[in-house]
């Protein structure tokens, strides 16, 4: 077990978006568990259950729940369960994104309204909805974290439709941070470098992005889900108490390159 420099002892929260052992959600849940947190971990589709169930040991045997953010009854059940178990929440990790393949693989100029709306709904507005339901449970403050990507800020080949969607997500983080800050609720986006996950496999020519990150990032390494998990722990722990509204790059420094 890795030694954690930051403590999450006594903290309780929700980690969403676990699909398999490659998921960023897995790195976050493992790191949060190692720091002492208790969690409910959610997966988005019933078919994922056989992949995620064997992973519970490394996450400290959290409760697993199915939570498709398009199904409000599942979202309600999630927050009801957190309320029953702990009566409070300290953190929530939103680690999910989706865009229909045809829209994702085409030009932004050509994307359909339905595809755009669906991508915004699952990848951006769901964070706002989850935050709204988490707020009353974050009685002593808390931390809300979502996942973004550099394609929000600059044009990255093949990131296409997800660029404007992640830009909206990062802007939402800033507005939510301003609105929830007076209640002690901090809001962040973590922006990792390319990681080989199922979601990433939907990006055309993803391997070129990964190779570029590995060979040109200042630290000459690919980001791992554990790197993202460590950052999530730092942000959610007391060490992050004076930070909010930021988009933090966890990308071996790749974002400083032209
Ligand atoms: P992943 O495929 O492991 O996770 C994506 C998750 O989104 C899956 O668990 C999936 O079930 C979930 N999801 C999709 N639709 C959903 C819905 N309707 N309801 C609930 N969940 C739903 O891939 P990942 O790379 O771990 O992705 C997690 C986040 O990290 C995403 O926001 C992604 O954009 C972001 N991100 C990934 C990378 C990368 O290179 N992998 C880089 C930067 C940011």
mmCIF file of C-alpha atoms and ligand atoms in Angstrom:
data_model
loop_
_atom_site.group_PDB
_atom_site.id
_atom_site.type_symbol
_atom_site.label_atom_id
_atom_site.label_comp_id
_atom_site.label_asym_id
_atom_site.label_seq_id
_atom_site.Cartn_x
_atom_site.Cartn_y
_atom_site.Cartn_z
ATOM 1 C CA UNK A 1 0.000 0.000 0.000
ATOM 2 C CA UNK A 2 1.377 3.458 -0.986
ATOM 3 C CA UNK A 3 1.955 5.836 1.929
ATOM 4 C CA UNK A 4 -0.289 8.849 1.544
ATOM 5 C CA UNK A 5 1.122 12.250 2.486
ATOM 6 C CA UNK A 6 -2.402 13.659 2.921
ATOM 7 C CA UNK A 7 -5.048 12.260 5.225
ATOM 8 C CA UNK A 8 -8.662 11.570 4.350
ATOM 9 C CA UNK A 9 -9.344 9.810 7.678
ATOM 10 C CA UNK A 10 -13.002 10.180 8.648
ATOM 11 C CA UNK A 11 -13.948 11.573 5.211
ATOM 12 C CA UNK A 12 -16.762 10.057 3.200
ATOM 13 C CA UNK A 13 -17.632 10.487 -0.440
ATOM 14 C CA UNK A 14 -18.706 9.276 -3.853
ATOM 15 C CA UNK A 15 -16.512 8.311 -6.799
ATOM 16 C CA UNK A 16 -18.398 7.975 -10.091
ATOM 17 C CA UNK A 17 -17.422 6.583 -13.496
ATOM 18 C CA UNK A 18 -15.733 3.262 -12.769
ATOM 19 C CA UNK A 19 -15.707 1.094 -15.904
ATOM 20 C CA UNK A 20 -12.684 -1.179 -15.407
ATOM 21 C CA UNK A 21 -9.162 -1.361 -13.963
ATOM 22 C CA UNK A 22 -7.949 1.268 -16.471
ATOM 23 C CA UNK A 23 -10.475 3.907 -15.341
ATOM 24 C CA UNK A 24 -9.340 7.179 -13.829
ATOM 25 C CA UNK A 25 -12.102 6.583 -11.257
ATOM 26 C CA UNK A 26 -10.201 3.475 -10.127
ATOM 27 C CA UNK A 27 -7.008 5.488 -9.539
ATOM 28 C CA UNK A 28 -9.008 8.053 -7.558
ATOM 29 C CA UNK A 29 -10.887 5.491 -5.469
ATOM 30 C CA UNK A 30 -7.699 3.565 -4.651
ATOM 31 C CA UNK A 31 -5.811 6.698 -3.603
ATOM 32 C CA UNK A 32 -8.735 7.997 -1.529
ATOM 33 C CA UNK A 33 -9.038 4.637 0.214
ATOM 34 C CA UNK A 34 -5.286 4.529 0.916
ATOM 35 C CA UNK A 35 -5.613 7.992 2.498
ATOM 36 C CA UNK A 36 -8.354 6.676 4.791
ATOM 37 C CA UNK A 37 -11.599 7.723 3.069
ATOM 38 C CA UNK A 38 -14.806 5.689 2.951
ATOM 39 C CA UNK A 39 -16.694 5.648 -0.335
ATOM 40 C CA UNK A 40 -19.541 4.639 -2.521
ATOM 41 C CA UNK A 41 -18.197 3.916 -6.014
ATOM 42 C CA UNK A 42 -20.532 3.987 -9.006
ATOM 43 C CA UNK A 43 -20.469 2.464 -12.479
ATOM 44 C CA UNK A 44 -22.543 3.784 -15.345
ATOM 45 C CA UNK A 45 -23.784 0.672 -17.086
ATOM 46 C CA UNK A 46 -25.028 -2.741 -15.846
ATOM 47 C CA UNK A 47 -22.570 -4.486 -18.218
ATOM 48 C CA UNK A 48 -19.659 -2.979 -16.263
ATOM 49 C CA UNK A 49 -20.564 -4.816 -13.067
ATOM 50 C CA UNK A 50 -18.553 -7.957 -13.887
ATOM 51 C CA UNK A 51 -15.480 -5.771 -14.560
ATOM 52 C CA UNK A 52 -15.765 -3.576 -11.476
ATOM 53 C CA UNK A 53 -16.804 -6.128 -8.834
ATOM 54 C CA UNK A 54 -13.346 -7.827 -8.797
ATOM 55 C CA UNK A 55 -11.722 -4.421 -8.151
ATOM 56 C CA UNK A 56 -13.351 -3.690 -4.802
ATOM 57 C CA UNK A 57 -10.500 -5.109 -2.678
ATOM 58 C CA UNK A 58 -8.006 -2.457 -3.820
ATOM 59 C CA UNK A 59 -10.538 0.264 -3.030
ATOM 60 C CA UNK A 60 -11.191 -0.902 0.533
ATOM 61 C CA UNK A 61 -14.426 -2.757 -0.253
ATOM 62 C CA UNK A 62 -16.584 0.285 -1.018
ATOM 63 C CA UNK A 63 -20.273 -0.076 -1.700
ATOM 64 C CA UNK A 64 -20.757 -0.349 -5.482
ATOM 65 C CA UNK A 65 -23.843 1.189 -7.056
ATOM 66 C CA UNK A 66 -25.126 1.401 -10.598
ATOM 67 C CA UNK A 67 -25.616 5.064 -11.464
ATOM 68 C CA UNK A 68 -26.432 6.128 -14.997
ATOM 69 C CA UNK A 69 -26.648 9.919 -14.755
ATOM 70 C CA UNK A 70 -29.441 9.893 -17.329
ATOM 71 C CA UNK A 71 -31.594 7.902 -14.896
ATOM 72 C CA UNK A 72 -32.676 10.303 -12.153
ATOM 73 C CA UNK A 73 -34.029 7.472 -9.979
ATOM 74 C CA UNK A 74 -30.524 5.935 -9.848
ATOM 75 C CA UNK A 75 -28.980 9.306 -8.978
ATOM 76 C CA UNK A 76 -31.569 9.875 -6.245
ATOM 77 C CA UNK A 77 -30.906 6.381 -4.846
ATOM 78 C CA UNK A 78 -27.173 7.171 -4.716
ATOM 79 C CA UNK A 79 -27.579 10.339 -2.643
ATOM 80 C CA UNK A 80 -30.232 8.722 -0.459
ATOM 81 C CA UNK A 81 -27.801 5.915 0.306
ATOM 82 C CA UNK A 82 -24.984 8.356 1.140
ATOM 83 C CA UNK A 83 -27.360 10.241 3.435
ATOM 84 C CA UNK A 84 -28.480 7.015 5.160
ATOM 85 C CA UNK A 85 -24.923 5.780 5.626
ATOM 86 C CA UNK A 86 -23.159 8.923 6.755
ATOM 87 C CA UNK A 87 -25.615 11.838 6.867
ATOM 88 C CA UNK A 88 -22.889 13.925 5.197
ATOM 89 C CA UNK A 89 -20.540 13.971 2.227
ATOM 90 C CA UNK A 90 -16.987 15.320 2.087
ATOM 91 C CA UNK A 91 -16.112 14.713 -1.562
ATOM 92 C CA UNK A 92 -17.534 13.747 -4.923
ATOM 93 C CA UNK A 93 -15.502 12.745 -7.979
ATOM 94 C CA UNK A 94 -17.224 13.110 -11.353
ATOM 95 C CA UNK A 95 -15.235 10.951 -13.766
ATOM 96 C CA UNK A 96 -17.402 10.408 -16.812
ATOM 97 C CA UNK A 97 -17.815 11.587 -20.371
ATOM 98 C CA UNK A 98 -19.648 10.498 -23.471
ATOM 99 C CA UNK A 99 -20.146 11.686 -27.047
ATOM 100 C CA UNK A 100 -21.828 9.737 -29.857
ATOM 101 C CA UNK A 101 -19.165 8.264 -32.129
ATOM 102 C CA UNK A 102 -20.252 9.915 -35.394
ATOM 103 C CA UNK A 103 -20.320 13.349 -33.802
ATOM 104 C CA UNK A 104 -17.019 12.792 -32.012
ATOM 105 C CA UNK A 105 -15.262 11.640 -35.171
ATOM 106 C CA UNK A 106 -16.483 14.496 -37.354
ATOM 107 C CA UNK A 107 -15.735 18.206 -37.437
ATOM 108 C CA UNK A 108 -17.231 20.390 -34.681
ATOM 109 C CA UNK A 109 -18.817 22.404 -37.509
ATOM 110 C CA UNK A 110 -20.775 19.324 -38.596
ATOM 111 C CA UNK A 111 -21.845 17.936 -35.195
ATOM 112 C CA UNK A 112 -25.551 17.297 -34.703
ATOM 113 C CA UNK A 113 -27.621 19.065 -32.074
ATOM 114 C CA UNK A 114 -28.580 15.725 -30.558
ATOM 115 C CA UNK A 115 -24.962 14.607 -30.330
ATOM 116 C CA UNK A 116 -23.835 17.936 -28.892
ATOM 117 C CA UNK A 117 -26.675 17.959 -26.364
ATOM 118 C CA UNK A 118 -26.008 14.368 -25.294
ATOM 119 C CA UNK A 119 -22.283 15.035 -24.856
ATOM 120 C CA UNK A 120 -23.032 18.180 -22.826
ATOM 121 C CA UNK A 121 -25.631 16.385 -20.742
ATOM 122 C CA UNK A 122 -23.457 13.432 -19.699
ATOM 123 C CA UNK A 123 -20.044 15.120 -19.670
ATOM 124 C CA UNK A 124 -20.871 18.567 -18.273
ATOM 125 C CA UNK A 125 -24.384 19.182 -16.965
ATOM 126 C CA UNK A 126 -24.330 15.920 -14.985
ATOM 127 C CA UNK A 127 -21.539 17.459 -12.867
ATOM 128 C CA UNK A 128 -23.793 20.430 -12.128
ATOM 129 C CA UNK A 129 -26.696 18.108 -11.227
ATOM 130 C CA UNK A 130 -24.536 15.923 -8.967
ATOM 131 C CA UNK A 131 -23.153 19.039 -7.265
ATOM 132 C CA UNK A 132 -26.687 20.304 -6.629
ATOM 133 C CA UNK A 133 -27.593 17.036 -4.906
ATOM 134 C CA UNK A 134 -24.304 16.874 -3.003
ATOM 135 C CA UNK A 135 -24.578 20.442 -1.666
ATOM 136 C CA UNK A 136 -27.089 19.780 1.164
ATOM 137 C CA UNK A 137 -24.985 16.809 2.330
ATOM 138 C CA UNK A 138 -21.760 18.849 2.364
ATOM 139 C CA UNK A 139 -22.770 20.366 5.666
ATOM 140 C CA UNK A 140 -19.222 20.926 6.834
ATOM 141 C CA UNK A 141 -17.965 21.901 3.380
ATOM 142 C CA UNK A 142 -16.563 19.491 0.836
ATOM 143 C CA UNK A 143 -14.775 19.056 -2.464
ATOM 144 C CA UNK A 144 -16.259 18.446 -5.912
ATOM 145 C CA UNK A 145 -13.827 17.276 -8.593
ATOM 146 C CA UNK A 146 -14.408 16.661 -12.294
ATOM 147 C CA UNK A 147 -12.075 15.518 -15.087
ATOM 148 C CA UNK A 148 -11.190 17.687 -18.052
ATOM 149 C CA UNK A 149 -8.608 17.697 -20.842
ATOM 150 C CA UNK A 150 -6.259 20.187 -22.520
ATOM 151 C CA UNK A 151 -8.492 20.096 -25.628
ATOM 152 C CA UNK A 152 -10.796 22.445 -23.666
ATOM 153 C CA UNK A 153 -8.236 25.196 -23.970
ATOM 154 C CA UNK A 154 -6.415 24.583 -27.255
ATOM 155 C CA UNK A 155 -7.396 22.796 -30.448
ATOM 156 C CA UNK A 156 -6.134 19.218 -30.154
ATOM 157 C CA UNK A 157 -6.388 17.076 -33.304
ATOM 158 C CA UNK A 158 -9.301 14.607 -33.131
ATOM 159 C CA UNK A 159 -10.620 15.847 -29.782
ATOM 160 C CA UNK A 160 -13.329 17.608 -31.785
ATOM 161 C CA UNK A 161 -16.723 17.958 -30.074
ATOM 162 C CA UNK A 162 -15.289 17.156 -26.640
ATOM 163 C CA UNK A 163 -13.227 20.376 -26.778
ATOM 164 C CA UNK A 164 -16.165 22.778 -26.425
ATOM 165 C CA UNK A 165 -17.854 20.381 -23.983
ATOM 166 C CA UNK A 166 -14.805 20.318 -21.678
ATOM 167 C CA UNK A 167 -14.468 24.112 -22.045
ATOM 168 C CA UNK A 168 -18.036 24.446 -20.732
ATOM 169 C CA UNK A 169 -17.155 22.045 -17.920
ATOM 170 C CA UNK A 170 -14.098 24.075 -16.868
ATOM 171 C CA UNK A 171 -16.099 27.288 -16.934
ATOM 172 C CA UNK A 172 -18.862 25.630 -14.890
ATOM 173 C CA UNK A 173 -16.196 24.692 -12.321
ATOM 174 C CA UNK A 174 -15.297 28.371 -11.881
ATOM 175 C CA UNK A 175 -18.922 29.523 -11.509
ATOM 176 C CA UNK A 176 -19.763 26.665 -9.150
ATOM 177 C CA UNK A 177 -16.656 27.433 -7.081
ATOM 178 C CA UNK A 178 -17.757 31.058 -6.726
ATOM 179 C CA UNK A 179 -21.308 30.055 -5.802
ATOM 180 C CA UNK A 180 -20.455 27.257 -3.362
ATOM 181 C CA UNK A 181 -17.300 28.737 -1.825
ATOM 182 C CA UNK A 182 -19.160 30.625 0.928
ATOM 183 C CA UNK A 183 -20.452 27.226 2.140
ATOM 184 C CA UNK A 184 -16.938 25.817 2.262
ATOM 185 C CA UNK A 185 -17.482 23.693 -0.846
ATOM 186 C CA UNK A 186 -14.478 23.696 -3.170
ATOM 187 C CA UNK A 187 -14.760 22.827 -6.865
ATOM 188 C CA UNK A 188 -11.963 21.735 -9.217
ATOM 189 C CA UNK A 189 -11.202 20.142 -12.539
ATOM 190 C CA UNK A 190 -8.189 17.874 -12.921
ATOM 191 C CA UNK A 191 -6.854 17.819 -16.475
ATOM 192 C CA UNK A 192 -4.739 14.700 -17.016
ATOM 193 C CA UNK A 193 -2.508 13.930 -19.961
ATOM 194 C CA UNK A 194 -3.576 11.065 -22.250
ATOM 195 C CA UNK A 195 -4.233 7.779 -20.429
ATOM 196 C CA UNK A 196 -5.181 4.555 -22.248
ATOM 197 C CA UNK A 197 -8.745 4.007 -21.009
ATOM 198 C CA UNK A 198 -11.966 2.876 -22.664
ATOM 199 C CA UNK A 199 -13.169 6.462 -23.091
ATOM 200 C CA UNK A 200 -9.810 7.418 -24.641
ATOM 201 C CA UNK A 201 -10.137 4.624 -27.194
ATOM 202 C CA UNK A 202 -13.055 6.570 -28.702
ATOM 203 C CA UNK A 203 -10.677 9.385 -29.736
ATOM 204 C CA UNK A 204 -9.316 8.776 -33.236
ATOM 205 C CA UNK A 205 -5.551 8.316 -33.422
ATOM 206 C CA UNK A 206 -5.256 8.491 -29.635
ATOM 207 C CA UNK A 207 -1.887 6.716 -29.840
ATOM 208 C CA UNK A 208 -0.367 9.788 -31.505
ATOM 209 C CA UNK A 209 -1.480 11.906 -28.536
ATOM 210 C CA UNK A 210 -0.045 9.368 -26.100
ATOM 211 C CA UNK A 211 3.282 9.134 -27.968
ATOM 212 C CA UNK A 212 3.567 12.917 -28.103
ATOM 213 C CA UNK A 213 2.895 13.160 -24.361
ATOM 214 C CA UNK A 214 5.483 10.514 -23.592
ATOM 215 C CA UNK A 215 8.232 11.939 -25.785
ATOM 216 C CA UNK A 216 7.632 15.716 -25.493
ATOM 217 C CA UNK A 217 6.284 16.322 -21.992
ATOM 218 C CA UNK A 218 8.960 17.904 -19.786
ATOM 219 C CA UNK A 219 8.936 14.857 -17.506
ATOM 220 C CA UNK A 220 8.957 12.422 -20.490
ATOM 221 C CA UNK A 221 6.323 10.163 -19.028
ATOM 222 C CA UNK A 222 2.698 9.246 -19.458
ATOM 223 C CA UNK A 223 0.299 10.239 -16.714
ATOM 224 C CA UNK A 224 -1.179 7.331 -14.762
ATOM 225 C CA UNK A 225 -4.536 6.956 -13.049
ATOM 226 C CA UNK A 226 -2.585 6.861 -9.775
ATOM 227 C CA UNK A 227 -1.103 10.306 -10.523
ATOM 228 C CA UNK A 228 -4.656 11.609 -10.915
ATOM 229 C CA UNK A 229 -5.724 9.850 -7.709
ATOM 230 C CA UNK A 230 -2.890 11.491 -5.727
ATOM 231 C CA UNK A 231 -3.957 14.909 -6.996
ATOM 232 C CA UNK A 232 -7.587 14.209 -6.061
ATOM 233 C CA UNK A 233 -6.516 13.270 -2.518
ATOM 234 C CA UNK A 234 -4.464 16.458 -2.193
ATOM 235 C CA UNK A 235 -7.358 18.635 -3.390
ATOM 236 C CA UNK A 236 -9.943 16.922 -1.175
ATOM 237 C CA UNK A 237 -7.737 16.832 1.928
ATOM 238 C CA UNK A 238 -7.100 19.630 4.388
ATOM 239 C CA UNK A 239 -3.932 20.445 2.419
ATOM 240 C CA UNK A 240 -6.136 21.860 -0.329
ATOM 241 C CA UNK A 241 -8.270 24.033 1.933
ATOM 242 C CA UNK A 242 -7.380 27.330 0.274
ATOM 243 C CA UNK A 243 -7.728 26.150 -3.327
ATOM 244 C CA UNK A 244 -10.869 26.307 -5.392
ATOM 245 C CA UNK A 245 -12.068 26.919 -8.943
ATOM 246 C CA UNK A 246 -8.924 25.662 -10.610
ATOM 247 C CA UNK A 247 -8.142 23.360 -13.495
ATOM 248 C CA UNK A 248 -5.044 21.465 -12.439
ATOM 249 C CA UNK A 249 -2.900 19.828 -15.108
ATOM 250 C CA UNK A 250 -1.623 16.404 -14.124
ATOM 251 C CA UNK A 251 0.190 15.798 -17.393
ATOM 252 C CA UNK A 252 3.946 15.654 -16.762
ATOM 253 C CA UNK A 253 4.000 19.337 -17.780
ATOM 254 C CA UNK A 254 2.887 18.714 -21.371
ATOM 255 C CA UNK A 255 0.532 21.744 -21.365
ATOM 256 C CA UNK A 256 3.453 24.210 -21.260
ATOM 257 C CA UNK A 257 4.661 23.022 -24.671
ATOM 258 C CA UNK A 258 3.706 24.930 -27.841
HETATM 259 P P1 LIG B 1 -13.488 5.316 -18.673
HETATM 260 O O1 LIG B 1 -14.063 4.785 -19.940
HETATM 261 O O2 LIG B 1 -12.825 4.380 -17.776
HETATM 262 O O3 LIG B 1 -14.579 6.136 -17.846
HETATM 263 C C1 LIG B 1 -15.616 6.839 -18.459
HETATM 264 C C2 LIG B 1 -16.836 6.570 -17.619
HETATM 265 O O4 LIG B 1 -17.925 7.383 -18.065
HETATM 266 C C3 LIG B 1 -17.297 5.116 -17.690
HETATM 267 O O5 LIG B 1 -17.290 4.541 -16.401
HETATM 268 C C4 LIG B 1 -18.715 5.228 -18.210
HETATM 269 O O6 LIG B 1 -19.617 4.274 -17.661
HETATM 270 C C5 LIG B 1 -19.071 6.622 -17.725
HETATM 271 N N1 LIG B 1 -20.309 7.097 -18.337
HETATM 272 C C6 LIG B 1 -20.595 7.311 -19.641
HETATM 273 N N2 LIG B 1 -21.903 7.630 -19.766
HETATM 274 C C7 LIG B 1 -22.438 7.621 -18.509
HETATM 275 C C8 LIG B 1 -23.710 7.853 -17.973
HETATM 276 N N3 LIG B 1 -24.775 8.139 -18.765
HETATM 277 N N4 LIG B 1 -23.891 7.767 -16.636
HETATM 278 C C9 LIG B 1 -22.870 7.473 -15.811
HETATM 279 N N5 LIG B 1 -21.631 7.226 -16.265
HETATM 280 C C10 LIG B 1 -21.419 7.295 -17.602
HETATM 281 O O7 LIG B 1 -12.466 6.488 -19.160
HETATM 282 P P2 LIG B 1 -11.657 7.572 -18.328
HETATM 283 O O8 LIG B 1 -10.578 8.004 -19.237
HETATM 284 O O9 LIG B 1 -11.352 7.081 -16.979
HETATM 285 O O10 LIG B 1 -12.702 8.792 -18.261
HETATM 286 C C11 LIG B 1 -13.014 9.471 -17.073
HETATM 287 C C12 LIG B 1 -12.976 10.982 -17.290
HETATM 288 O O11 LIG B 1 -11.623 11.390 -17.516
HETATM 289 C C13 LIG B 1 -13.774 11.494 -18.487
HETATM 290 O O12 LIG B 1 -14.399 12.711 -18.127
HETATM 291 C C14 LIG B 1 -12.686 11.770 -19.513
HETATM 292 O O13 LIG B 1 -13.064 12.737 -20.465
HETATM 293 C C15 LIG B 1 -11.602 12.284 -18.599
HETATM 294 N N6 LIG B 1 -10.258 12.345 -19.187
HETATM 295 C C16 LIG B 1 -9.674 11.230 -19.690
HETATM 296 C C17 LIG B 1 -8.411 11.316 -20.239
HETATM 297 C C18 LIG B 1 -7.749 10.109 -20.830
HETATM 298 O O14 LIG B 1 -6.781 10.266 -21.584
HETATM 299 N N7 LIG B 1 -8.198 8.911 -20.540
HETATM 300 C C19 LIG B 1 -7.730 12.539 -20.269
HETATM 301 C C20 LIG B 1 -8.354 13.659 -19.730
HETATM 302 C C21 LIG B 1 -9.618 13.547 -19.195
#
